[in-house]
Structure formats: C-alpha cells, structure tokens
Amino acid sequence: QLESLMASPGFYMEWKNSSSVSLAFNRFYDNVYEAFDLSDDIQVPIGEYTNKDLTLMYQTPQVNFLSANFNLTSGTFYGGDRFSAGVTPSLTLSKYLTLSGFYQYNQIDFNNAQLKAHVGRLKVSTSLDVHLSVNAFVQVNSLSKVSAANLRLRYNWKDGNDLYIVYNETLNNNGRSDLTLPFSDYRALIVKYIYTFQW
C-alpha cells in the first residue's frame, strides 16, 4: 500500500553573477498510519492527505561579502493552510571570519487552531590558519521551546591527523518558570581523534 508520494515540477534560472531564482509546485501525498502532534494543542489524525504548495526561492550573488537566500512557501498542510518565509544571510568579514544566520517563520491555520513557529540560527566560523578552525552555532526554536548550542574546534597539524573537541548543550527556554524542566536538558563534551592510515 502506498505510504507517500511527492512530485515537484519546477523552474530554475541562474545569472552570470551567480544569483538565481527558482519556483516549484510541490504535491505530496501522505498516508498517516499513526496520529502525530504538531504542538501541545494540535494533532494530525490518521488518514490520507494530499498537501500542495508553491515555493519561491531567490539567491543573491555569492561573490559579494554579503549574500542571502530568501524563500516563500504557501499551500495546504494536513488539512490546514501553511505559510512560511525565511532568510539565510551570510557575511564574510575576512578570509578568517564568516558569520551566517537563518530565520524561518511558519504559520499553519486549521479550522479550530493556529500554530506559529519561529526558528533562528546564528553560526560563527573562524579559520585562524590552515591547521586550526573554530565553529560556533546557536539555534532557538519557539515551538519546541528549546535552544541548542554547539562549539567545535578542529586541529589538523598534518595530513591524516585531526583532533576535534566538541561541546553541545540543549537548554529549556521555559526551564526557569516550569519547575518540572531543568534549565539545561542535555550537555556533552566530545573529544575525537582521527588518524588516516596510508598504505
């Protein structure tokens, strides 16, 4: 029995300066065997759904120190109506430092409920030299009410030898007001060494 099917015909055009625009019509069939929750108040029941949406994307030229990707999506979503808008900017300050971000707004309207979600991310990438690089990443999700942080250091002193030190943490955004949740939900420090054998 068919579980899911997706068709996405589209149009794509790219200019010589590397900017581009794309337009896609997405049709997605999903046979939901088990109900799932979108939020504490909204549940998608068992059934067959055909979601349709139109997605427009525009990418600015990549040769500039500042570039961005914009996207808009509008259509149906499991018995409701969905609108989504997002932007992904990138700022290259130098060959050693790059800042990039992401913001996405989603709104889904059902007959008796509405869901709004904001997702934001910020990433800092540094390369002090060819051997040492540091990346930092932070994400906030208003729907799940959690924030995630990631810090990664990579040291490569010669080919085939890589040392990684990674720190991850997940925070509950409402942890201070809700006594049932700790402020920090997850924390990990990972040290990994990779050696490549050459025969």
mmCIF file of C-alpha atoms in Angstrom:
data_model
loop_
_atom_site.group_PDB
_atom_site.id
_atom_site.type_symbol
_atom_site.label_atom_id
_atom_site.label_comp_id
_atom_site.label_asym_id
_atom_site.label_seq_id
_atom_site.Cartn_x
_atom_site.Cartn_y
_atom_site.Cartn_z
ATOM 1 C CA GLN A 1 0.000 0.000 0.000
ATOM 2 C CA LEU A 2 1.299 3.419 -0.959
ATOM 3 C CA GLU A 3 2.665 5.340 2.040
ATOM 4 C CA SER A 4 3.947 8.578 0.497
ATOM 5 C CA LEU A 5 4.489 10.162 -2.895
ATOM 6 C CA MET A 6 5.979 13.513 -3.865
ATOM 7 C CA ALA A 7 6.055 15.319 -7.215
ATOM 8 C CA SER A 8 7.820 18.657 -7.568
ATOM 9 C CA PRO A 9 7.958 20.195 -11.044
ATOM 10 C CA GLY A 10 9.813 23.496 -11.049
ATOM 11 C CA PHE A 11 11.615 26.284 -12.850
ATOM 12 C CA TYR A 12 15.196 27.431 -12.181
ATOM 13 C CA MET A 13 17.185 30.304 -13.681
ATOM 14 C CA GLU A 14 20.730 31.445 -12.869
ATOM 15 C CA TRP A 15 22.536 34.628 -13.933
ATOM 16 C CA LYS A 16 26.222 35.110 -14.702
ATOM 17 C CA ASN A 17 26.780 36.849 -11.360
ATOM 18 C CA SER A 18 25.657 33.570 -9.634
ATOM 19 C CA SER A 19 22.316 34.930 -8.440
ATOM 20 C CA SER A 20 19.393 32.603 -9.059
ATOM 21 C CA VAL A 21 15.637 32.233 -8.737
ATOM 22 C CA SER A 22 13.530 29.079 -8.575
ATOM 23 C CA LEU A 23 9.831 28.323 -8.478
ATOM 24 C CA ALA A 24 8.435 24.903 -7.595
ATOM 25 C CA PHE A 25 4.992 23.399 -7.272
ATOM 26 C CA ASN A 26 5.074 20.615 -4.686
ATOM 27 C CA ARG A 27 2.422 17.920 -4.395
ATOM 28 C CA PHE A 28 2.887 15.491 -1.508
ATOM 29 C CA TYR A 29 0.651 12.523 -0.699
ATOM 30 C CA ASP A 30 0.990 11.045 2.796
ATOM 31 C CA ASN A 31 -0.896 8.080 4.243
ATOM 32 C CA VAL A 32 -0.701 8.711 8.004
ATOM 33 C CA TYR A 33 -0.962 5.381 9.865
ATOM 34 C CA GLU A 34 -0.433 6.876 13.330
ATOM 35 C CA ALA A 35 -1.555 10.277 14.607
ATOM 36 C CA PHE A 36 1.230 12.727 15.485
ATOM 37 C CA ASP A 37 1.418 16.033 17.354
ATOM 38 C CA LEU A 38 2.450 19.326 15.782
ATOM 39 C CA SER A 39 2.186 21.090 19.154
ATOM 40 C CA ASP A 40 0.584 20.586 22.559
ATOM 41 C CA ASP A 41 -2.799 21.630 21.128
ATOM 42 C CA ILE A 42 -2.697 20.379 17.518
ATOM 43 C CA GLN A 43 -2.702 16.759 16.409
ATOM 44 C CA VAL A 44 -2.807 15.346 12.883
ATOM 45 C CA PRO A 45 -5.199 12.361 12.912
ATOM 46 C CA ILE A 46 -4.914 9.124 10.968
ATOM 47 C CA GLY A 47 -5.912 9.495 7.335
ATOM 48 C CA GLU A 48 -4.808 10.177 3.772
ATOM 49 C CA TYR A 49 -3.589 13.694 2.964
ATOM 50 C CA THR A 50 -2.604 15.471 -0.216
ATOM 51 C CA ASN A 51 -0.603 18.604 0.524
ATOM 52 C CA LYS A 52 0.051 21.169 -2.203
ATOM 53 C CA ASP A 53 2.239 24.249 -2.003
ATOM 54 C CA LEU A 54 4.131 26.763 -4.115
ATOM 55 C CA THR A 55 7.728 27.642 -3.178
ATOM 56 C CA LEU A 56 9.692 30.649 -4.422
ATOM 57 C CA MET A 57 13.415 30.997 -3.717
ATOM 58 C CA TYR A 58 15.915 33.726 -4.590
ATOM 59 C CA GLN A 59 19.678 33.625 -4.081
ATOM 60 C CA THR A 60 21.728 36.828 -4.222
ATOM 61 C CA PRO A 61 25.180 36.823 -5.891
ATOM 62 C CA GLN A 62 27.743 34.770 -3.965
ATOM 63 C CA VAL A 63 30.724 36.893 -4.967
ATOM 64 C CA ASN A 64 29.894 39.735 -2.577
ATOM 65 C CA PHE A 65 30.949 39.807 1.070
ATOM 66 C CA LEU A 66 27.230 39.869 1.955
ATOM 67 C CA SER A 67 24.851 37.337 0.423
ATOM 68 C CA ALA A 68 21.455 35.915 1.295
ATOM 69 C CA ASN A 69 18.904 33.318 0.336
ATOM 70 C CA PHE A 70 15.176 34.140 0.546
ATOM 71 C CA ASN A 71 12.293 31.672 0.420
ATOM 72 C CA LEU A 72 8.485 31.832 0.498
ATOM 73 C CA THR A 73 6.090 28.883 0.687
ATOM 74 C CA SER A 74 2.286 28.889 0.660
ATOM 75 C CA GLY A 75 -0.154 25.994 0.434
ATOM 76 C CA THR A 76 -2.037 23.282 2.289
ATOM 77 C CA PHE A 77 -0.696 21.206 5.172
ATOM 78 C CA TYR A 78 -2.508 18.157 6.620
ATOM 79 C CA GLY A 79 -5.959 19.673 6.474
ATOM 80 C CA GLY A 80 -4.790 23.227 7.187
ATOM 81 C CA ASP A 81 -3.199 26.150 5.376
ATOM 82 C CA ARG A 82 0.515 26.870 5.697
ATOM 83 C CA PHE A 83 2.593 29.977 5.073
ATOM 84 C CA SER A 84 6.356 30.023 5.515
ATOM 85 C CA ALA A 85 9.000 32.713 4.972
ATOM 86 C CA GLY A 86 12.710 32.565 5.615
ATOM 87 C CA VAL A 87 16.048 34.255 5.027
ATOM 88 C CA THR A 88 19.596 32.893 5.268
ATOM 89 C CA PRO A 89 22.165 35.720 5.279
ATOM 90 C CA SER A 90 25.930 35.220 5.155
ATOM 91 C CA LEU A 91 28.590 37.823 5.930
ATOM 92 C CA THR A 92 32.245 37.217 5.043
ATOM 93 C CA LEU A 93 34.251 39.686 7.115
ATOM 94 C CA SER A 94 37.627 38.286 6.082
ATOM 95 C CA LYS A 95 39.244 35.065 4.958
ATOM 96 C CA TYR A 96 39.427 34.142 8.656
ATOM 97 C CA LEU A 97 35.894 35.012 9.823
ATOM 98 C CA THR A 98 32.411 34.286 8.434
ATOM 99 C CA LEU A 99 29.053 34.998 10.064
ATOM 100 C CA SER A 100 25.890 33.277 8.860
ATOM 101 C CA GLY A 101 22.335 33.262 10.113
ATOM 102 C CA PHE A 102 18.945 31.716 9.490
ATOM 103 C CA TYR A 103 15.422 32.813 10.326
ATOM 104 C CA GLN A 104 12.248 30.921 9.442
ATOM 105 C CA TYR A 105 8.639 31.850 10.225
ATOM 106 C CA ASN A 106 5.909 29.245 9.889
ATOM 107 C CA GLN A 107 2.176 29.726 10.327
ATOM 108 C CA ILE A 108 -0.361 26.907 9.981
ATOM 109 C CA ASP A 109 -4.087 27.625 10.221
ATOM 110 C CA PHE A 110 -6.599 24.886 10.977
ATOM 111 C CA ASN A 111 -10.357 25.215 11.430
ATOM 112 C CA ASN A 112 -10.123 25.456 15.221
ATOM 113 C CA ALA A 113 -6.463 26.192 15.922
ATOM 114 C CA GLN A 114 -3.431 28.116 14.728
ATOM 115 C CA LEU A 115 0.252 27.298 15.019
ATOM 116 C CA LYS A 116 3.062 29.845 14.782
ATOM 117 C CA ALA A 117 6.732 28.948 14.994
ATOM 118 C CA HIS A 118 9.949 30.970 14.820
ATOM 119 C CA VAL A 119 13.314 29.301 14.254
ATOM 120 C CA GLY A 120 16.533 31.323 14.392
ATOM 121 C CA ARG A 121 20.139 30.236 13.997
ATOM 122 C CA LEU A 122 23.491 32.016 14.206
ATOM 123 C CA LYS A 123 26.805 30.495 13.143
ATOM 124 C CA VAL A 124 30.328 31.865 13.509
ATOM 125 C CA SER A 125 33.124 30.207 11.513
ATOM 126 C CA THR A 126 36.778 31.073 12.029
ATOM 127 C CA SER A 127 39.929 29.691 10.431
ATOM 128 C CA LEU A 128 42.973 31.004 12.227
ATOM 129 C CA ASP A 129 45.231 29.192 9.755
ATOM 130 C CA VAL A 130 45.242 26.036 7.625
ATOM 131 C CA HIS A 131 45.595 23.905 10.767
ATOM 132 C CA LEU A 132 43.172 25.405 13.301
ATOM 133 C CA SER A 133 39.482 26.276 12.897
ATOM 134 C CA VAL A 134 36.631 27.023 15.334
ATOM 135 C CA ASN A 135 32.888 26.955 14.638
ATOM 136 C CA ALA A 136 30.135 28.129 17.000
ATOM 137 C CA PHE A 137 26.430 27.506 16.433
ATOM 138 C CA VAL A 138 23.297 28.633 18.319
ATOM 139 C CA GLN A 139 19.657 27.804 17.478
ATOM 140 C CA VAL A 140 16.385 28.933 19.081
ATOM 141 C CA ASN A 141 13.022 27.247 18.388
ATOM 142 C CA SER A 142 9.889 28.942 19.722
ATOM 143 C CA LEU A 143 7.651 25.916 19.094
ATOM 144 C CA SER A 144 9.683 23.309 20.961
ATOM 145 C CA LYS A 145 10.811 25.983 23.465
ATOM 146 C CA VAL A 146 14.418 24.825 23.390
ATOM 147 C CA SER A 147 17.744 26.369 22.433
ATOM 148 C CA ALA A 148 20.775 24.468 21.193
ATOM 149 C CA ALA A 149 24.436 25.482 21.291
ATOM 150 C CA ASN A 150 27.389 23.812 19.618
ATOM 151 C CA LEU A 151 31.098 24.686 19.730
ATOM 152 C CA ARG A 152 33.598 22.749 17.629
ATOM 153 C CA LEU A 153 37.384 23.072 17.496
ATOM 154 C CA ARG A 154 39.363 21.245 14.817
ATOM 155 C CA TYR A 155 43.147 20.991 14.848
ATOM 156 C CA ASN A 156 44.936 19.402 11.904
ATOM 157 C CA TRP A 157 48.688 19.532 12.374
ATOM 158 C CA LYS A 158 49.415 17.372 9.333
ATOM 159 C CA ASP A 159 47.523 15.430 6.684
ATOM 160 C CA GLY A 160 45.655 12.454 8.105
ATOM 161 C CA ASN A 161 45.724 13.700 11.706
ATOM 162 C CA ASP A 162 42.659 15.513 13.039
ATOM 163 C CA LEU A 163 41.716 16.374 16.599
ATOM 164 C CA TYR A 164 38.142 17.502 17.339
ATOM 165 C CA ILE A 165 36.845 18.981 20.582
ATOM 166 C CA VAL A 166 33.055 19.436 20.516
ATOM 167 C CA TYR A 167 30.753 20.896 23.168
ATOM 168 C CA ASN A 168 26.958 20.508 22.849
ATOM 169 C CA GLU A 169 24.213 21.824 25.112
ATOM 170 C CA THR A 170 20.415 21.991 24.889
ATOM 171 C CA LEU A 171 18.532 24.483 27.062
ATOM 172 C CA ASN A 172 14.853 24.599 28.000
ATOM 173 C CA ASN A 173 13.665 28.130 27.255
ATOM 174 C CA ASN A 174 10.917 27.895 29.877
ATOM 175 C CA GLY A 175 13.029 25.968 32.378
ATOM 176 C CA ARG A 176 13.109 28.768 34.941
ATOM 177 C CA SER A 177 9.314 29.145 35.086
ATOM 178 C CA ASP A 178 8.398 25.469 34.819
ATOM 179 C CA LEU A 179 9.738 23.558 37.819
ATOM 180 C CA THR A 180 9.290 20.231 36.025
ATOM 181 C CA LEU A 181 12.030 21.069 33.498
ATOM 182 C CA PRO A 182 15.707 21.709 34.260
ATOM 183 C CA PHE A 183 17.355 24.752 32.710
ATOM 184 C CA SER A 184 19.843 22.515 30.901
ATOM 185 C CA ASP A 185 18.304 19.483 29.197
ATOM 186 C CA TYR A 186 21.462 17.979 27.701
ATOM 187 C CA ARG A 187 25.196 18.659 27.887
ATOM 188 C CA ALA A 188 28.113 16.795 26.321
ATOM 189 C CA LEU A 189 31.829 17.260 25.751
ATOM 190 C CA ILE A 190 33.264 15.088 22.987
ATOM 191 C CA VAL A 191 36.922 14.600 22.121
ATOM 192 C CA LYS A 192 37.667 12.744 18.895
ATOM 193 C CA TYR A 193 40.964 11.938 17.208
ATOM 194 C CA ILE A 194 41.115 10.706 13.613
ATOM 195 C CA TYR A 195 44.207 9.098 12.123
ATOM 196 C CA THR A 196 44.273 8.044 8.478
ATOM 197 C CA PHE A 197 46.459 5.070 7.661
ATOM 198 C CA GLN A 198 48.420 5.303 4.439
ATOM 199 C CA TRP A 199 49.451 2.070 2.763
#
